[in-house]
Coordinates of N, CA and C in Angstrom, one line a residue:
M1 N -12.1 -16.8 7.6 CA -12.0 -16.0 6.4 C -11.5 -16.9 5.3
R2 N -12.2 -16.8 4.2 CA -11.8 -17.5 3.0 C -11.3 -16.4 2.0
I3 N -10.2 -16.7 1.3 CA -9.7 -15.8 0.3 C -9.6 -16.5 -1.0
D4 N -10.3 -15.9 -2.0 CA -10.3 -16.5 -3.3 C -9.2 -15.8 -4.1
D5 N -8.2 -16.5 -4.5 CA -7.1 -15.9 -5.2 C -7.0 -16.4 -6.7
S6 N -8.2 -16.8 -7.3 CA -8.2 -17.3 -8.6 C -7.8 -16.3 -9.7
N7 N -7.8 -15.0 -9.3 CA -7.4 -13.9 -10.2 C -6.0 -13.5 -10.0
I8 N -5.2 -14.2 -9.3 CA -3.8 -13.9 -9.0 C -2.9 -14.6 -10.1
S9 N -1.9 -13.9 -10.5 CA -1.0 -14.4 -11.5 C -0.4 -15.8 -11.1
T10 N -0.3 -16.7 -12.0 CA 0.3 -18.0 -11.7 C 1.8 -17.9 -11.4
E11 N 2.4 -16.8 -11.8 CA 3.8 -16.6 -11.6 C 4.1 -16.3 -10.1
M12 N 3.1 -15.9 -9.3 CA 3.4 -15.6 -7.9 C 3.7 -16.9 -7.2
S13 N 4.8 -16.8 -6.4 CA 5.2 -17.9 -5.6 C 4.2 -18.3 -4.5
E14 N 4.2 -19.5 -4.0 CA 3.3 -19.9 -2.9 C 3.7 -19.2 -1.6
T15 N 5.0 -18.9 -1.4 CA 5.4 -18.2 -0.3 C 4.8 -16.8 -0.3
E16 N 4.8 -16.1 -1.4 CA 4.2 -14.8 -1.5 C 2.7 -14.8 -1.3
R17 N 2.1 -15.8 -1.9 CA 0.6 -16.0 -1.7 C 0.3 -16.1 -0.2
R18 N 1.0 -17.0 0.5 CA 0.8 -17.1 1.9 C 1.0 -15.8 2.7
S19 N 2.1 -15.1 2.3 CA 2.4 -13.8 2.9 C 1.2 -12.8 2.8
I20 N 0.7 -12.8 1.6 CA -0.5 -11.9 1.3 C -1.7 -12.3 2.1
F21 N -2.0 -13.6 2.1 CA -3.1 -14.1 2.9 C -3.0 -13.8 4.4
S22 N -1.8 -14.0 4.9 CA -1.5 -13.6 6.3 C -1.7 -12.1 6.5
S23 N -1.2 -11.3 5.7 CA -1.3 -9.9 5.8 C -2.8 -9.4 5.8
L24 N -3.6 -10.0 4.8 CA -5.0 -9.6 4.7 C -5.8 -10.1 5.9
S25 N -5.4 -11.3 6.4 CA -6.1 -11.8 7.6 C -5.8 -11.0 8.8
I26 N -4.6 -10.6 9.0 CA -4.3 -9.7 10.1 C -5.0 -8.4 10.0
I27 N -5.0 -7.8 8.9 CA -5.7 -6.5 8.7 C -7.1 -6.6 9.0
A28 N -7.8 -7.7 8.5 CA -9.2 -7.8 8.7 C -9.6 -8.2 10.2
A29 N -8.7 -8.7 10.9 CA -9.0 -9.2 12.3 C -8.5 -8.3 13.4
T30 N -7.7 -7.3 13.1 CA -7.0 -6.4 14.1 C -7.9 -5.2 14.4
P31 N -8.2 -5.1 15.7 CA -8.9 -3.8 16.1 C -8.0 -2.6 15.9
Y32 N -8.6 -1.5 15.5 CA -7.9 -0.3 15.2 C -7.1 0.2 16.4
A33 N -5.9 0.7 16.1 CA -5.0 1.3 17.0 C -4.5 0.4 18.1
T34 N -4.4 -0.9 17.8 CA -3.9 -1.8 18.8 C -2.5 -2.4 18.5
V35 N -2.0 -2.0 17.4 CA -0.6 -2.4 17.0 C 0.4 -1.4 17.4
P36 N 1.3 -1.7 18.2 CA 2.3 -0.7 18.6 C 3.1 -0.2 17.4
Y37 N 3.3 1.1 17.4 CA 4.0 1.8 16.3 C 3.3 1.9 15.0
I38 N 2.1 1.2 14.9 CA 1.3 1.3 13.7 C -0.1 1.5 14.1
R39 N -0.4 2.6 14.8 CA -1.7 2.9 15.4 C -2.8 3.1 14.4
N40 N -2.5 3.4 13.2 CA -3.6 3.6 12.2 C -3.9 2.4 11.4
L41 N -3.4 1.2 11.9 CA -3.8 -0.1 11.2 C -4.9 -0.7 12.0
G42 N -5.8 -1.3 11.3 CA -6.9 -2.1 11.9 C -8.3 -1.6 11.6
I43 N -9.2 -2.3 12.1 CA -10.7 -2.1 11.8 C -11.3 -1.5 13.0
E44 N -12.0 -0.4 12.8 CA -12.7 0.3 13.9 C -14.1 -0.3 14.3
E45 N -14.8 -0.8 13.2 CA -16.1 -1.3 13.5 C -16.3 -2.8 12.9
F46 N -16.3 -3.7 13.9 CA -16.6 -5.1 13.5 C -18.1 -5.3 13.5
P47 N -18.6 -6.1 12.5 CA -20.1 -6.3 12.5 C -20.6 -7.0 13.8
E48 N -21.5 -6.3 14.5 CA -22.1 -6.9 15.7 C -23.3 -7.8 15.3
D49 N -23.8 -7.6 14.1 CA -25.0 -8.4 13.7 C -24.9 -8.8 12.3
N50 N -25.8 -9.4 11.7 CA -25.8 -9.8 10.3 C -26.5 -8.8 9.4
S51 N -26.6 -7.6 9.8 CA -27.3 -6.6 9.0 C -26.4 -6.3 7.8
E52 N -27.0 -6.0 6.7 CA -26.3 -5.6 5.5 C -25.5 -4.4 5.7
F53 N -26.0 -3.4 6.5 CA -25.3 -2.2 6.7 C -24.0 -2.4 7.5
A54 N -24.1 -3.2 8.5 CA -22.8 -3.5 9.3 C -21.8 -4.3 8.5
Q55 N -22.3 -5.2 7.7 CA -21.4 -6.0 6.8 C -20.7 -5.0 5.8
N56 N -21.5 -4.1 5.2 CA -20.9 -3.2 4.2 C -19.9 -2.2 4.9
E57 N -20.2 -1.8 6.1 CA -19.2 -0.9 6.8 C -17.9 -1.6 7.0
Y58 N -18.0 -2.9 7.5 CA -16.8 -3.7 7.7 C -16.1 -3.9 6.4
A59 N -16.7 -4.3 5.3 CA -16.1 -4.6 4.1 C -15.4 -3.3 3.5
T60 N -16.0 -2.2 3.6 CA -15.4 -0.9 3.2 C -14.1 -0.6 4.0
E61 N -14.2 -0.8 5.3 CA -13.1 -0.5 6.1 C -11.9 -1.5 5.8
V62 N -12.2 -2.8 5.6 CA -11.2 -3.8 5.3 C -10.5 -3.4 3.9
M63 N -11.3 -3.0 2.9 CA -10.8 -2.7 1.6 C -9.9 -1.4 1.7
D64 N -10.3 -0.4 2.5 CA -9.5 0.8 2.7 C -8.2 0.5 3.4
Q65 N -8.2 -0.3 4.4 CA -7.0 -0.7 5.1 C -6.1 -1.5 4.3
A66 N -6.6 -2.4 3.5 CA -5.8 -3.3 2.6 C -5.1 -2.4 1.5
E67 N -5.8 -1.4 1.1 CA -5.2 -0.5 0.1 C -4.0 0.2 0.6
I68 N -4.0 0.5 1.9 CA -2.9 1.2 2.6 C -1.8 0.2 2.9
W69 N -2.1 -1.0 3.5 CA -1.1 -1.8 4.0 C -0.7 -3.0 3.2
E70 N -1.5 -3.4 2.2 CA -1.1 -4.5 1.4 C -1.3 -4.2 -0.1
D71 N -0.2 -3.6 -0.7 CA -0.2 -3.1 -2.0 C 0.1 -4.1 -3.1
R72 N 0.3 -5.4 -2.8 CA 0.6 -6.4 -3.8 C -0.7 -6.9 -4.5
V73 N -1.8 -6.7 -3.8 CA -3.1 -7.2 -4.4 C -4.2 -6.1 -4.2
T74 N -5.3 -6.3 -4.9 CA -6.5 -5.5 -4.7 C -7.6 -6.4 -4.4
I75 N -8.4 -5.9 -3.4 CA -9.6 -6.7 -3.0 C -10.7 -6.2 -4.0
S76 N -11.3 -7.1 -4.7 CA -12.4 -6.8 -5.6 C -13.7 -7.0 -5.1
E77 N -13.8 -7.9 -4.0 CA -15.1 -8.2 -3.5 C -14.9 -8.7 -2.1
I78 N -15.9 -8.4 -1.2 CA -16.0 -9.0 0.1 C -17.4 -9.3 0.3
S79 N -17.7 -10.6 0.7 CA -19.1 -11.0 0.9 C -19.1 -11.9 2.2
F80 N -20.3 -12.1 2.6 CA -20.6 -12.9 3.9 C -21.5 -14.0 3.6
D81 N -21.2 -15.2 4.1 CA -22.2 -16.3 3.9 C -23.2 -16.3 5.1
N82 N -24.0 -17.3 5.1 CA -25.1 -17.3 6.1 C -24.6 -17.4 7.6
D83 N -23.4 -17.9 7.8 CA -22.8 -18.0 9.1 C -22.0 -16.8 9.4
N84 N -22.0 -15.7 8.6 CA -21.3 -14.5 8.8 C -19.8 -14.7 8.5
E85 N -19.4 -15.8 7.8 CA -18.0 -15.9 7.5 C -17.7 -15.0 6.3
V86 N -16.5 -14.4 6.4 CA -16.1 -13.5 5.3 C -15.4 -14.2 4.2
R87 N -15.8 -13.8 2.9 CA -15.1 -14.3 1.7 C -14.6 -13.1 1.0
M88 N -13.3 -13.2 0.7 CA -12.6 -12.0 0.1 C -12.1 -12.5 -1.3
V89 N -12.3 -11.7 -2.3 CA -11.8 -12.0 -3.7 C -10.7 -11.0 -4.0
I90 N -9.5 -11.5 -4.3 CA -8.4 -10.6 -4.5 C -7.9 -10.8 -6.0
S91 N -7.2 -9.8 -6.5 CA -6.5 -9.9 -7.7 C -5.2 -9.1 -7.6
D92 N -4.2 -9.5 -8.4 CA -3.0 -8.8 -8.4 C -3.1 -7.6 -9.4
D93 N -2.2 -6.7 -9.2 CA -2.3 -5.4 -10.0 C -1.6 -5.6 -11.4
G94 N -1.2 -6.8 -11.7 CA -0.6 -7.0 -13.0 C 0.8 -6.6 -13.1
D95 N 1.5 -6.5 -12.0 CA 2.9 -6.1 -11.9 C 3.8 -7.3 -12.3

């Protein structure tokens, strides 16, 4: 997963950036209901193929989960390259 943080405030510390990247990566890679005590975290449907429908379903679910679990940033875009690698564009909320 590649995360584009060019829209993040320059005032954010490197430690906080790494924390956000880690959080988003965990959200995007965790199967739903597999985290003890946080059963509503995770992704229910991982894309099984390169179809646009499967990729859109995954992107929507990641964005919804990130909105719940990572409130320091907003995901503005999720796209896939030819190798099905995920690219996520994030921005801070201006806080």
